[in-house]
XYZ file of N, CA, C and O in Angstrom:
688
model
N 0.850 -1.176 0.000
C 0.000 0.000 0.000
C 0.894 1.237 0.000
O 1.845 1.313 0.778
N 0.657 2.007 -0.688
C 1.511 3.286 -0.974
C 0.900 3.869 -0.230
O 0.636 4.697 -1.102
N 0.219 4.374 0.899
C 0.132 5.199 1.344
C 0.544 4.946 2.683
O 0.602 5.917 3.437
N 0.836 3.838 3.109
C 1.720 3.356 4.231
C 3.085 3.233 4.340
O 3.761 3.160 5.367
N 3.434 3.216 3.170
C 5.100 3.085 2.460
C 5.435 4.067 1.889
O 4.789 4.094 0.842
N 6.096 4.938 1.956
C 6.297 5.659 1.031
C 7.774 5.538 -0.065
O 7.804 5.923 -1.234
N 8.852 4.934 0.657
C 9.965 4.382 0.525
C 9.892 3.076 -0.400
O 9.784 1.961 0.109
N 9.952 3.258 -1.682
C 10.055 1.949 -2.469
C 10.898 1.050 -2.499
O 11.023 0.190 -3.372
N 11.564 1.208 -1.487
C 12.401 0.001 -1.578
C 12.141 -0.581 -0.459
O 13.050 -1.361 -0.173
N 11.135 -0.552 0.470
C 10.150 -1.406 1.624
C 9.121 -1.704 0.975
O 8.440 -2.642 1.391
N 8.748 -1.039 -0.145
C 7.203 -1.847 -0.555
C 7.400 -3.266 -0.634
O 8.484 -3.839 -0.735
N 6.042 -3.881 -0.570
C 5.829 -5.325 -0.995
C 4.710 -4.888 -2.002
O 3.984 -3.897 -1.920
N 4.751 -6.176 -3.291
C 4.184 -6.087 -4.060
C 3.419 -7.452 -3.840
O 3.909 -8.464 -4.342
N 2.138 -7.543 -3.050
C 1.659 -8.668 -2.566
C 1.395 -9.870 -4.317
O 1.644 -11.073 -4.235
N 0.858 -9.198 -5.774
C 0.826 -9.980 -6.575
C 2.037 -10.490 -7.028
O 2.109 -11.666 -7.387
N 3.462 -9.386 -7.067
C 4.310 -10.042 -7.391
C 4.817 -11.106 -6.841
O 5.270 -11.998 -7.558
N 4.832 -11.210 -5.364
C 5.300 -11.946 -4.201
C 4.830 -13.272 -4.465
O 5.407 -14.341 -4.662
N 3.586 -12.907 -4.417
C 2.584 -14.340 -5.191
C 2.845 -14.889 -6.084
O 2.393 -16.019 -6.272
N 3.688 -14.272 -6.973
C 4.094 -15.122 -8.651
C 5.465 -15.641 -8.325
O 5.795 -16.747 -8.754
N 6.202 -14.998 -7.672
C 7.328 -15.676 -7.122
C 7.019 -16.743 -6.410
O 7.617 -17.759 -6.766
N 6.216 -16.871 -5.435
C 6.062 -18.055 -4.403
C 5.478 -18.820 -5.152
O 5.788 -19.972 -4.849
N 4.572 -18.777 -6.243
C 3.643 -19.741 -7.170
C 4.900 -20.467 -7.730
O 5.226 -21.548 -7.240
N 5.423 -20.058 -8.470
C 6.972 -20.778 -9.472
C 7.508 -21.266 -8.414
O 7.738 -22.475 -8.406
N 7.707 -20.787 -7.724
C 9.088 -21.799 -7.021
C 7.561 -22.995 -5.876
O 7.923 -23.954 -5.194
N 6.925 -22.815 -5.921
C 6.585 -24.003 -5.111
C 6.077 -25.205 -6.573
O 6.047 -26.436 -6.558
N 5.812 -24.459 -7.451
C 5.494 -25.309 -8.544
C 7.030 -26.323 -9.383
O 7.090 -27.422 -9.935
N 8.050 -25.251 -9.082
C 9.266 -26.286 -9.527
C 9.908 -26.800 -8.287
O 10.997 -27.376 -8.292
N 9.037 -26.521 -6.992
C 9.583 -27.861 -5.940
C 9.136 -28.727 -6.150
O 9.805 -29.745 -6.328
N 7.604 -28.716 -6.236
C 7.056 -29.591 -6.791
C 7.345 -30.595 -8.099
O 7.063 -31.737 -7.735
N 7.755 -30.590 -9.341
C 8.288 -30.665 -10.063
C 9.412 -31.640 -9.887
O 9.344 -32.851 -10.095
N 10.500 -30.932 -9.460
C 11.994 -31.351 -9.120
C 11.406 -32.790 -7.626
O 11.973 -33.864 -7.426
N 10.674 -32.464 -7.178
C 10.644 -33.105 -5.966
C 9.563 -35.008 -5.889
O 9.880 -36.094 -5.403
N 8.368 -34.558 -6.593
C 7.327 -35.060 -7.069
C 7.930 -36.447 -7.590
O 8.728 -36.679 -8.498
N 7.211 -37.351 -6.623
C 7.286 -38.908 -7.785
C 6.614 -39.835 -6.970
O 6.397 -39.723 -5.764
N 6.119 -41.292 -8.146
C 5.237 -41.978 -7.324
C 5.630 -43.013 -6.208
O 6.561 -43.815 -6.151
N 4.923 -42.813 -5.611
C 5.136 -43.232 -4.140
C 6.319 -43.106 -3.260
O 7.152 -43.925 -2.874
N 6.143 -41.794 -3.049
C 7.000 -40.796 -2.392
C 7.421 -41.306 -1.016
O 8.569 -41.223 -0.580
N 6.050 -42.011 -0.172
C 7.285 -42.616 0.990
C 6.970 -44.063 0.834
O 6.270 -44.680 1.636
N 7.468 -44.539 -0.144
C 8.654 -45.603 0.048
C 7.439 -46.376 0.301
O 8.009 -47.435 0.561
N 6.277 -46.632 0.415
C 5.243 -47.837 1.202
C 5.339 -49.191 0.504
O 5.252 -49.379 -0.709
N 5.549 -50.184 1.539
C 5.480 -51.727 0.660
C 4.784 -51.937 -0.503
O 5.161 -52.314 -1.612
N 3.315 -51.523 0.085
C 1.854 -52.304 -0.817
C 1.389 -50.537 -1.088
O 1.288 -50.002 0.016
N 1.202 -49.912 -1.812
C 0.714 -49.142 -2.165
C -0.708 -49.129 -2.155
O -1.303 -48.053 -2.213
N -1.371 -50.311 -2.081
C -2.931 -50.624 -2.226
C -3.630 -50.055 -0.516
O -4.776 -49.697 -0.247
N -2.155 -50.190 0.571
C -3.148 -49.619 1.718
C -4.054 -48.228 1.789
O -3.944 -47.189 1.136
N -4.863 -48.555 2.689
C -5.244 -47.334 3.135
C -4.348 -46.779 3.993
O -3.481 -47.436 4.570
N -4.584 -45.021 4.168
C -3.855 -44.665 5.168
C -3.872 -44.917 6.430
O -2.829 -44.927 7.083
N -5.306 -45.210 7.074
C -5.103 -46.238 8.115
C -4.270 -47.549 8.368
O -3.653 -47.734 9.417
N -4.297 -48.317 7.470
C -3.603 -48.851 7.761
C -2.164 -49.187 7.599
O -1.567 -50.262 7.537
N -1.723 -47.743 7.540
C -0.026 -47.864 7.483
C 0.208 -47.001 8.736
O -0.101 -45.815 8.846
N 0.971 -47.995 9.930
C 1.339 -47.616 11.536
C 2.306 -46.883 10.810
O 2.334 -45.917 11.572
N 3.142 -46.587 9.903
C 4.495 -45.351 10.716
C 4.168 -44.576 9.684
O 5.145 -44.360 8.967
N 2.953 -43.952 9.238
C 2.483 -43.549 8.154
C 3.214 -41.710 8.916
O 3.901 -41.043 8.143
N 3.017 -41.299 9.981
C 3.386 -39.875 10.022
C 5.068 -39.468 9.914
O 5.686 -38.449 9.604
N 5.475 -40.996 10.392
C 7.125 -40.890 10.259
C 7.499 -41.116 9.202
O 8.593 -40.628 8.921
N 6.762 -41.974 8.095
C 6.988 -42.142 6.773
C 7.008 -40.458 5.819
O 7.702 -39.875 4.986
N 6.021 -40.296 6.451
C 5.954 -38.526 5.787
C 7.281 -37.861 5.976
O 8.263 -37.621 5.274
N 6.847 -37.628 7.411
C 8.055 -36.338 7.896
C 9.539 -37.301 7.405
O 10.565 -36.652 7.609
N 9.755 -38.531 6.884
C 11.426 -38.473 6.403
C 11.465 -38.504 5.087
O 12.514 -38.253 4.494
N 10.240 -38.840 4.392
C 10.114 -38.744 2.543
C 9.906 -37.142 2.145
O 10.554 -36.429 1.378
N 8.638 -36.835 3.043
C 8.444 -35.247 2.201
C 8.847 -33.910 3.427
O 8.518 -33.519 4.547
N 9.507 -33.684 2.627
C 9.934 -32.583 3.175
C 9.198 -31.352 3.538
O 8.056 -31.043 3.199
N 9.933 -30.772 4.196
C 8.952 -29.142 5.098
C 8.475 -28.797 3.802
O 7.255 -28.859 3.642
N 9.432 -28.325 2.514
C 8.994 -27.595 1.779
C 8.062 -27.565 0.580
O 7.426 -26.700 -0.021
N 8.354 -29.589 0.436
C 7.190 -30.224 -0.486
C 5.795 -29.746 0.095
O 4.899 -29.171 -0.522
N 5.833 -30.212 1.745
C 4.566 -30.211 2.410
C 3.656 -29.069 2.187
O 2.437 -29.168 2.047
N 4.611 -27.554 2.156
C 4.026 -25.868 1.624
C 3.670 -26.187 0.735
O 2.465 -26.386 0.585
N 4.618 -26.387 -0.308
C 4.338 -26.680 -1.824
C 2.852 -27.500 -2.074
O 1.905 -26.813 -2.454
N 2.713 -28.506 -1.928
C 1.519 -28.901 -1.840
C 0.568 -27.918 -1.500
O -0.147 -27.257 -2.253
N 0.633 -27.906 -0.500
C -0.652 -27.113 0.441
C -0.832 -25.968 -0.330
O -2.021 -25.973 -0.650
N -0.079 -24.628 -0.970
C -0.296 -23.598 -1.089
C -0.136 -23.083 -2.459
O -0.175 -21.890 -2.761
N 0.071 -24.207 -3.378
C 0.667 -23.652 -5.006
C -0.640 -22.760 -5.199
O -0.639 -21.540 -5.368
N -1.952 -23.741 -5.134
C -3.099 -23.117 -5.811
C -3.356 -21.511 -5.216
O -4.008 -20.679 -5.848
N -2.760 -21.265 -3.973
C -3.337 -20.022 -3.514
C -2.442 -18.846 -4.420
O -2.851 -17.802 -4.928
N -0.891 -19.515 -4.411
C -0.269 -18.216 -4.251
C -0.543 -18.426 -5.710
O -0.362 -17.264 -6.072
N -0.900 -19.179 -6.988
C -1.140 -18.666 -8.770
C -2.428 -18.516 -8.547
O -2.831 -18.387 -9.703
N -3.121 -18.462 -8.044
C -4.358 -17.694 -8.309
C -4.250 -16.141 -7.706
O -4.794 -15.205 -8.292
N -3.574 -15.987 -6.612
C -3.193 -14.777 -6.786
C -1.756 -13.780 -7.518
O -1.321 -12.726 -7.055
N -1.373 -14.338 -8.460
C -0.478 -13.925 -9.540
C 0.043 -12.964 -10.462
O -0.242 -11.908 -9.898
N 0.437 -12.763 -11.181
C 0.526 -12.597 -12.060
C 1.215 -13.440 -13.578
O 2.371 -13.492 -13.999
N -0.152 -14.057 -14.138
C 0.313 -14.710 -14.897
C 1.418 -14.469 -16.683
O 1.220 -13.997 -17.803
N 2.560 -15.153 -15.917
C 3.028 -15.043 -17.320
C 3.570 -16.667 -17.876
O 3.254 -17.766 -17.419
N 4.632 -16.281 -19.197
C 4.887 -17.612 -19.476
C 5.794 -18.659 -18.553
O 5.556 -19.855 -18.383
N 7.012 -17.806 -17.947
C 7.159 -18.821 -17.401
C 6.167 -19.822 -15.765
O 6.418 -20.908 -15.242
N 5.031 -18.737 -15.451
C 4.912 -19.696 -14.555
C 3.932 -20.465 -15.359
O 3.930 -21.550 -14.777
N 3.024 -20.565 -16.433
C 2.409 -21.551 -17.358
C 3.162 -22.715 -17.829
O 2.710 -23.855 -17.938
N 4.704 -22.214 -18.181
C 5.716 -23.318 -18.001
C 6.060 -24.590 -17.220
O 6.418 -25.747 -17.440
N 5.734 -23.680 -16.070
C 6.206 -24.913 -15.164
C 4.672 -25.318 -14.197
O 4.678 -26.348 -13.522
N 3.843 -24.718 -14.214
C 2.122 -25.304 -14.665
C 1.961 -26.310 -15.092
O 1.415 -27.291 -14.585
N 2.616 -26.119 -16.495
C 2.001 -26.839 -17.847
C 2.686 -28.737 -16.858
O 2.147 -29.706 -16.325
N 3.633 -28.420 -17.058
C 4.734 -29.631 -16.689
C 3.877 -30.094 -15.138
O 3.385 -31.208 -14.958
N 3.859 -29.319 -14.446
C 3.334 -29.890 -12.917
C 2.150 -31.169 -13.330
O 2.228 -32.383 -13.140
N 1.008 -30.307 -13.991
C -0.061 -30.565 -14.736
C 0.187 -31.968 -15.696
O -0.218 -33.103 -15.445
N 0.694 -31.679 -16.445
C 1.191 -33.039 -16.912
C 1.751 -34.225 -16.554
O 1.425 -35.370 -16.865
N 2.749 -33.766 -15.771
C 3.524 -35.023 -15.201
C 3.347 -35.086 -13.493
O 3.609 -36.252 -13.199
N 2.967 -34.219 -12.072
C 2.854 -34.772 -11.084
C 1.390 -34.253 -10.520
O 1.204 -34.065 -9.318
N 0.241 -34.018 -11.648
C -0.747 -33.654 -10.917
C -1.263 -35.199 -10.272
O -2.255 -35.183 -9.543
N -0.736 -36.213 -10.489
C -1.256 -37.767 -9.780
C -0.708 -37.433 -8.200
O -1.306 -37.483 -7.125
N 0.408 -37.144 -8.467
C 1.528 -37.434 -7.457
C 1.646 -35.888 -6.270
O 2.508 -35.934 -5.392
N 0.909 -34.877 -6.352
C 0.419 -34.266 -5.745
C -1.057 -34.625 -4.902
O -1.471 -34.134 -3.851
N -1.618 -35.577 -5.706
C -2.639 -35.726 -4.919
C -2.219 -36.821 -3.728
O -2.636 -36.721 -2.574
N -1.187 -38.051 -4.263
C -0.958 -38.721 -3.396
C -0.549 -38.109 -1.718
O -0.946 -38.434 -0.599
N 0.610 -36.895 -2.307
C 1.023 -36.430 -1.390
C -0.127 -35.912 -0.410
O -0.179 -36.326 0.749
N -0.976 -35.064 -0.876
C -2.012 -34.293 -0.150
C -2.601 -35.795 0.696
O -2.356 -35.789 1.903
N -3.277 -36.939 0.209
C -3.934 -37.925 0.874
C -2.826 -38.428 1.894
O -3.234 -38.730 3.016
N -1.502 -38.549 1.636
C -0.726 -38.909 2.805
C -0.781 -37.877 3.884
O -0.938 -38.269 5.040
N -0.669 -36.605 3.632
C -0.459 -35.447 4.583
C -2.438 -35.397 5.187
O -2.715 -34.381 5.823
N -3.358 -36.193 5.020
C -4.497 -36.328 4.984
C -5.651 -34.755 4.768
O -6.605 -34.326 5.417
N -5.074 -34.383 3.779
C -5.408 -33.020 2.945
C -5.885 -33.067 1.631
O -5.787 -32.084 0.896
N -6.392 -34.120 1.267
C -6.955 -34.191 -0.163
C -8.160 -33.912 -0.311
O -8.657 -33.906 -1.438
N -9.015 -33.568 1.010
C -10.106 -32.679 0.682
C -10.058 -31.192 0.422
O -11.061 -30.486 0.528
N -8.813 -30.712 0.062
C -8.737 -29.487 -0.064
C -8.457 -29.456 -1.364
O -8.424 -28.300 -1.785
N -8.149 -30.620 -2.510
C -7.845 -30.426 -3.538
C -8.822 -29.714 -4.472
O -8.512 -28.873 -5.317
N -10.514 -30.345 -4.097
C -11.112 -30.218 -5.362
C -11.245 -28.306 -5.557
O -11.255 -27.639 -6.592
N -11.321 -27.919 -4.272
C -11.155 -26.336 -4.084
C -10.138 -25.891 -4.881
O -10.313 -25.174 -5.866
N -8.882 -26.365 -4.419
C -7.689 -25.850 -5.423
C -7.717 -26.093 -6.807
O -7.013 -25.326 -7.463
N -8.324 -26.930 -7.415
C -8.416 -27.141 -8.903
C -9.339 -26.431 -9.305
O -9.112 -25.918 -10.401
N -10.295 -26.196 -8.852
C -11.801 -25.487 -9.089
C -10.905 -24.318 -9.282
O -10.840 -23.958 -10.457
N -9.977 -23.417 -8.174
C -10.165 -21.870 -8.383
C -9.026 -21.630 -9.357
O -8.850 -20.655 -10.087
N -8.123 -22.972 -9.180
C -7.655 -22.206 -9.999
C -7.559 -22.607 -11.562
O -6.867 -21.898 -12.291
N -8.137 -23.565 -12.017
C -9.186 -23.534 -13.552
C -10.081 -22.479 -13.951
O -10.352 -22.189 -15.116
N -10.628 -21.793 -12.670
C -11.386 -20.548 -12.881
C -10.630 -19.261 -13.096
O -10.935 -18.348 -13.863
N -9.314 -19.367 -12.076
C -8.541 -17.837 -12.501
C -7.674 -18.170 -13.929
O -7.111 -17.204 -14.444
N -7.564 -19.283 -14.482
C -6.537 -19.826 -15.474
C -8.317 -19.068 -16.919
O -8.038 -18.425 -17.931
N -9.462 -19.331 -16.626
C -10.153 -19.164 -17.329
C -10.404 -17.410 -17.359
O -10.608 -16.777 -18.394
N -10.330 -16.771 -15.868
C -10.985 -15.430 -16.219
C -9.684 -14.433 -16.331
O -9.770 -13.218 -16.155
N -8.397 -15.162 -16.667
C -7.277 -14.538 -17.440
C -6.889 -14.823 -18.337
O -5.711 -14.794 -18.693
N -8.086 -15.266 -19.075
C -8.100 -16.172 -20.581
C -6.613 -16.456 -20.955
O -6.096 -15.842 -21.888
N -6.033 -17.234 -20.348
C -4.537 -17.660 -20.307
C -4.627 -18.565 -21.456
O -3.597 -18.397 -22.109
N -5.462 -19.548 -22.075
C -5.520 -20.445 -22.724
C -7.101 -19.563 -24.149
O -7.844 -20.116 -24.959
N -6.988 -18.646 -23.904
C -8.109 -17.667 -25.020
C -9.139 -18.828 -25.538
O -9.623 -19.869 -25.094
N -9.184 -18.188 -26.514
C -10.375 -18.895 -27.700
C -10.351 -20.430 -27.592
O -11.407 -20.959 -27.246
N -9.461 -21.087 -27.802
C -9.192 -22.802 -27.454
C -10.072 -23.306 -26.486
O -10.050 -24.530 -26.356
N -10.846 -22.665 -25.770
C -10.895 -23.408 -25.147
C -11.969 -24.367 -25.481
O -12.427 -25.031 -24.551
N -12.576 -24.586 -27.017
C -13.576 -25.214 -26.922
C -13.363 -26.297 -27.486
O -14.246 -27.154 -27.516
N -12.132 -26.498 -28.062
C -11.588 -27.368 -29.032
C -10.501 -28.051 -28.183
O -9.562 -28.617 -28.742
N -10.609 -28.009 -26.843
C -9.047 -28.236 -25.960
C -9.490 -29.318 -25.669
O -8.526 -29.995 -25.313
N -10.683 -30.076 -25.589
C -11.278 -32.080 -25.078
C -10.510 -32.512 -26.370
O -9.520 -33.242 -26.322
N -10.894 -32.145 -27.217
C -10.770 -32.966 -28.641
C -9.230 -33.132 -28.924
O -8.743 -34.252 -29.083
N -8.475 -31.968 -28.983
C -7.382 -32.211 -28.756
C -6.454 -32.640 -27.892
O -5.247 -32.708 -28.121
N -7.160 -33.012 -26.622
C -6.101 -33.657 -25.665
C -6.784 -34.811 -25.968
O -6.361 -35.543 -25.074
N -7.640 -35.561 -26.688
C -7.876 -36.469 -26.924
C -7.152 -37.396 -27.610
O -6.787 -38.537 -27.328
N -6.946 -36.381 -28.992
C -5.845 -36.869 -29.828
C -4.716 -37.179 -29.591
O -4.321 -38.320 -29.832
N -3.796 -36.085 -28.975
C -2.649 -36.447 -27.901
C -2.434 -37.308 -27.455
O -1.417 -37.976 -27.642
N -3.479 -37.593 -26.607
C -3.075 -39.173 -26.013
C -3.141 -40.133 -26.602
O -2.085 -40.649 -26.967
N -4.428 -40.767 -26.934
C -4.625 -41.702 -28.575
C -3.556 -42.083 -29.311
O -3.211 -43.208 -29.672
N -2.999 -40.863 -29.520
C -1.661 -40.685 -30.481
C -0.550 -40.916 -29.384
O 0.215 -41.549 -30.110
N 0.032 -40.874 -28.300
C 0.679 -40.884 -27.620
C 1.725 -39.205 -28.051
O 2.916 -38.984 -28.272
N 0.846 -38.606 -28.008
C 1.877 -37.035 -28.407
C 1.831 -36.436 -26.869
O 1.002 -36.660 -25.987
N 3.264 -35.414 -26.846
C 2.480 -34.622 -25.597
C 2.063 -33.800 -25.839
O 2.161 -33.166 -26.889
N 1.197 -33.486 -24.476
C -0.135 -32.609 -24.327
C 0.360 -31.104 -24.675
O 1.166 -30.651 -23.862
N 0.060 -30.390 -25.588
C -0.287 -29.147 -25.610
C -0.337 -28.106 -24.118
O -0.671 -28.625 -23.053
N -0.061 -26.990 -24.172
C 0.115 -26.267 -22.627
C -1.101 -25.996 -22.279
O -1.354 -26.043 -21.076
N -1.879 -25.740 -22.972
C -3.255 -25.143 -23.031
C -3.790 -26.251 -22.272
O -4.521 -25.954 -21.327
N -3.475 -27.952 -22.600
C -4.739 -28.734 -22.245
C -4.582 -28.991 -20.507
O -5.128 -29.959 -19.978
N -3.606 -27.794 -19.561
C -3.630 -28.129 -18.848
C -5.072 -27.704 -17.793
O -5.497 -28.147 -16.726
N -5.522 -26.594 -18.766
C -7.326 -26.191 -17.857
C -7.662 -28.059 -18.000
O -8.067 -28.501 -16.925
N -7.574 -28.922 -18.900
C -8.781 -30.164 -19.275
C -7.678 -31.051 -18.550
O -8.162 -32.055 -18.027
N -6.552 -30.933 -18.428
C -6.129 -31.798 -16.684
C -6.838 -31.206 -15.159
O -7.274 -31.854 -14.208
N -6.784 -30.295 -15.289
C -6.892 -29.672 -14.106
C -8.702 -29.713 -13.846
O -9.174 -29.680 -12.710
N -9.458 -29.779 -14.951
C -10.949 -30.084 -14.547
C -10.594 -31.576 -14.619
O -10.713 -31.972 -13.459
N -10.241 -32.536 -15.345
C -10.874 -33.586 -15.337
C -9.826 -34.310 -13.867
O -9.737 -35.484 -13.505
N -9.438 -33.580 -13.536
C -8.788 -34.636 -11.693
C -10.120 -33.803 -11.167
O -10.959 -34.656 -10.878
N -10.457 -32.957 -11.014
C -11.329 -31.825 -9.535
C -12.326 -32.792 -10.381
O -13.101 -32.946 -9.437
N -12.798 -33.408 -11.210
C -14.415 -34.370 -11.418
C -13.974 -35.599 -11.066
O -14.730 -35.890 -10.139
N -13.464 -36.219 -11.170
C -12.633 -37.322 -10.588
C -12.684 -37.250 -9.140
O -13.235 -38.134 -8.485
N -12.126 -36.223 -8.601
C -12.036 -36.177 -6.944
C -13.791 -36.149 -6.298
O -14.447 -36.963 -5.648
N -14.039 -35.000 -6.773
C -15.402 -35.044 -6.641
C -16.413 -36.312 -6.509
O -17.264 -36.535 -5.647
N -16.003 -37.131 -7.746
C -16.940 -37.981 -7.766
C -16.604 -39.289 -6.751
O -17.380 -40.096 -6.240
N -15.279 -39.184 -6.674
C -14.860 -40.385 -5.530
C -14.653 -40.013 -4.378
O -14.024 -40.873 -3.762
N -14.934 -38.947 -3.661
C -14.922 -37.846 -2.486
C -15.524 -36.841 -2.187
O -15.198 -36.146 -1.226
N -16.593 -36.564 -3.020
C -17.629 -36.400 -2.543
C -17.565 -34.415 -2.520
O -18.513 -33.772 -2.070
């Protein structure tokens, strides 16, 4: 707020701050992200029934994965979107949006996902980041896969709805 600051070199720029913290929790994520992150025998358990399930966490995922998780969706929806954080979006989206959710269900936070996909498919939509496409973006991530091509950057709005209907429908 400029009228509390007057000294620009104390301002905070709360959107910029936000686009910084969005990228870098999105390429922790990224760099960090893979399946079955702590190490579990049978992957088929529930989280009940894995006894060292909180010590399994705290030595696989780290303090900063754990933010990362929890807070990507807040700090890019409050942003400023440019290419590189669609960059490393696009990639999250593609390759560890599975493996984010795992994490969230281990940290027992995966009811917070369908929120985070919802808002931020909605701010990815009302900053027409992906424009006109978007009506032709099923059909073509259709093909993509079919074809085994990779996905286009754009088709990450039609990742990002089709996990939040997915979650939804198996969680209610």
């Amino acid at each position: 707020d400029s009228s509390r600051c007057t000294n620009t070199n104390f301002a905070v720029h709360p959107q910029l701050q936000h686009t910084i913290l969005a990228r870098h929790c999105l390429q922790v994520l990224n760099d960090a992200l893979r399946r079955n992150m702590c190490e579990l025998e049978d992957t088929s358990y529930s989280n009940s029934e894995i006894s060292d399930l909180r010590g399994r966490v705290a030595r696989f995922v780290s303090p900063d994965v754990q933010y990362a998780c929890r807070h990507w969706s807040d700090h890019l929806c409050q942003s400023v979107i440019d290419d590189n954080l669609i960059k490393v979006l696009d990639t999250f989206c593609d390759t560890h949006l599975l493996h984010w959710l795992e994490v969230l269900s281990l940290l027992g936070e995966l009811h917070d996902a369908v929120d985070a996909l919802r808002e931020v498919a909605t701010m990815l939509k009302v900053n027409s980041v992906f424009g006109a496409q978007s009506r032709s973006i099923l059909t073509t991530f259709m093909y993509a896969r079919t074809q085994k091509l990779p996905v286009p950057p754009e088709e990450s709005l039609v990742l990002l709805h089709d996990c939040q209907r997915m979650l939804r429908a198996h969680y209610g």
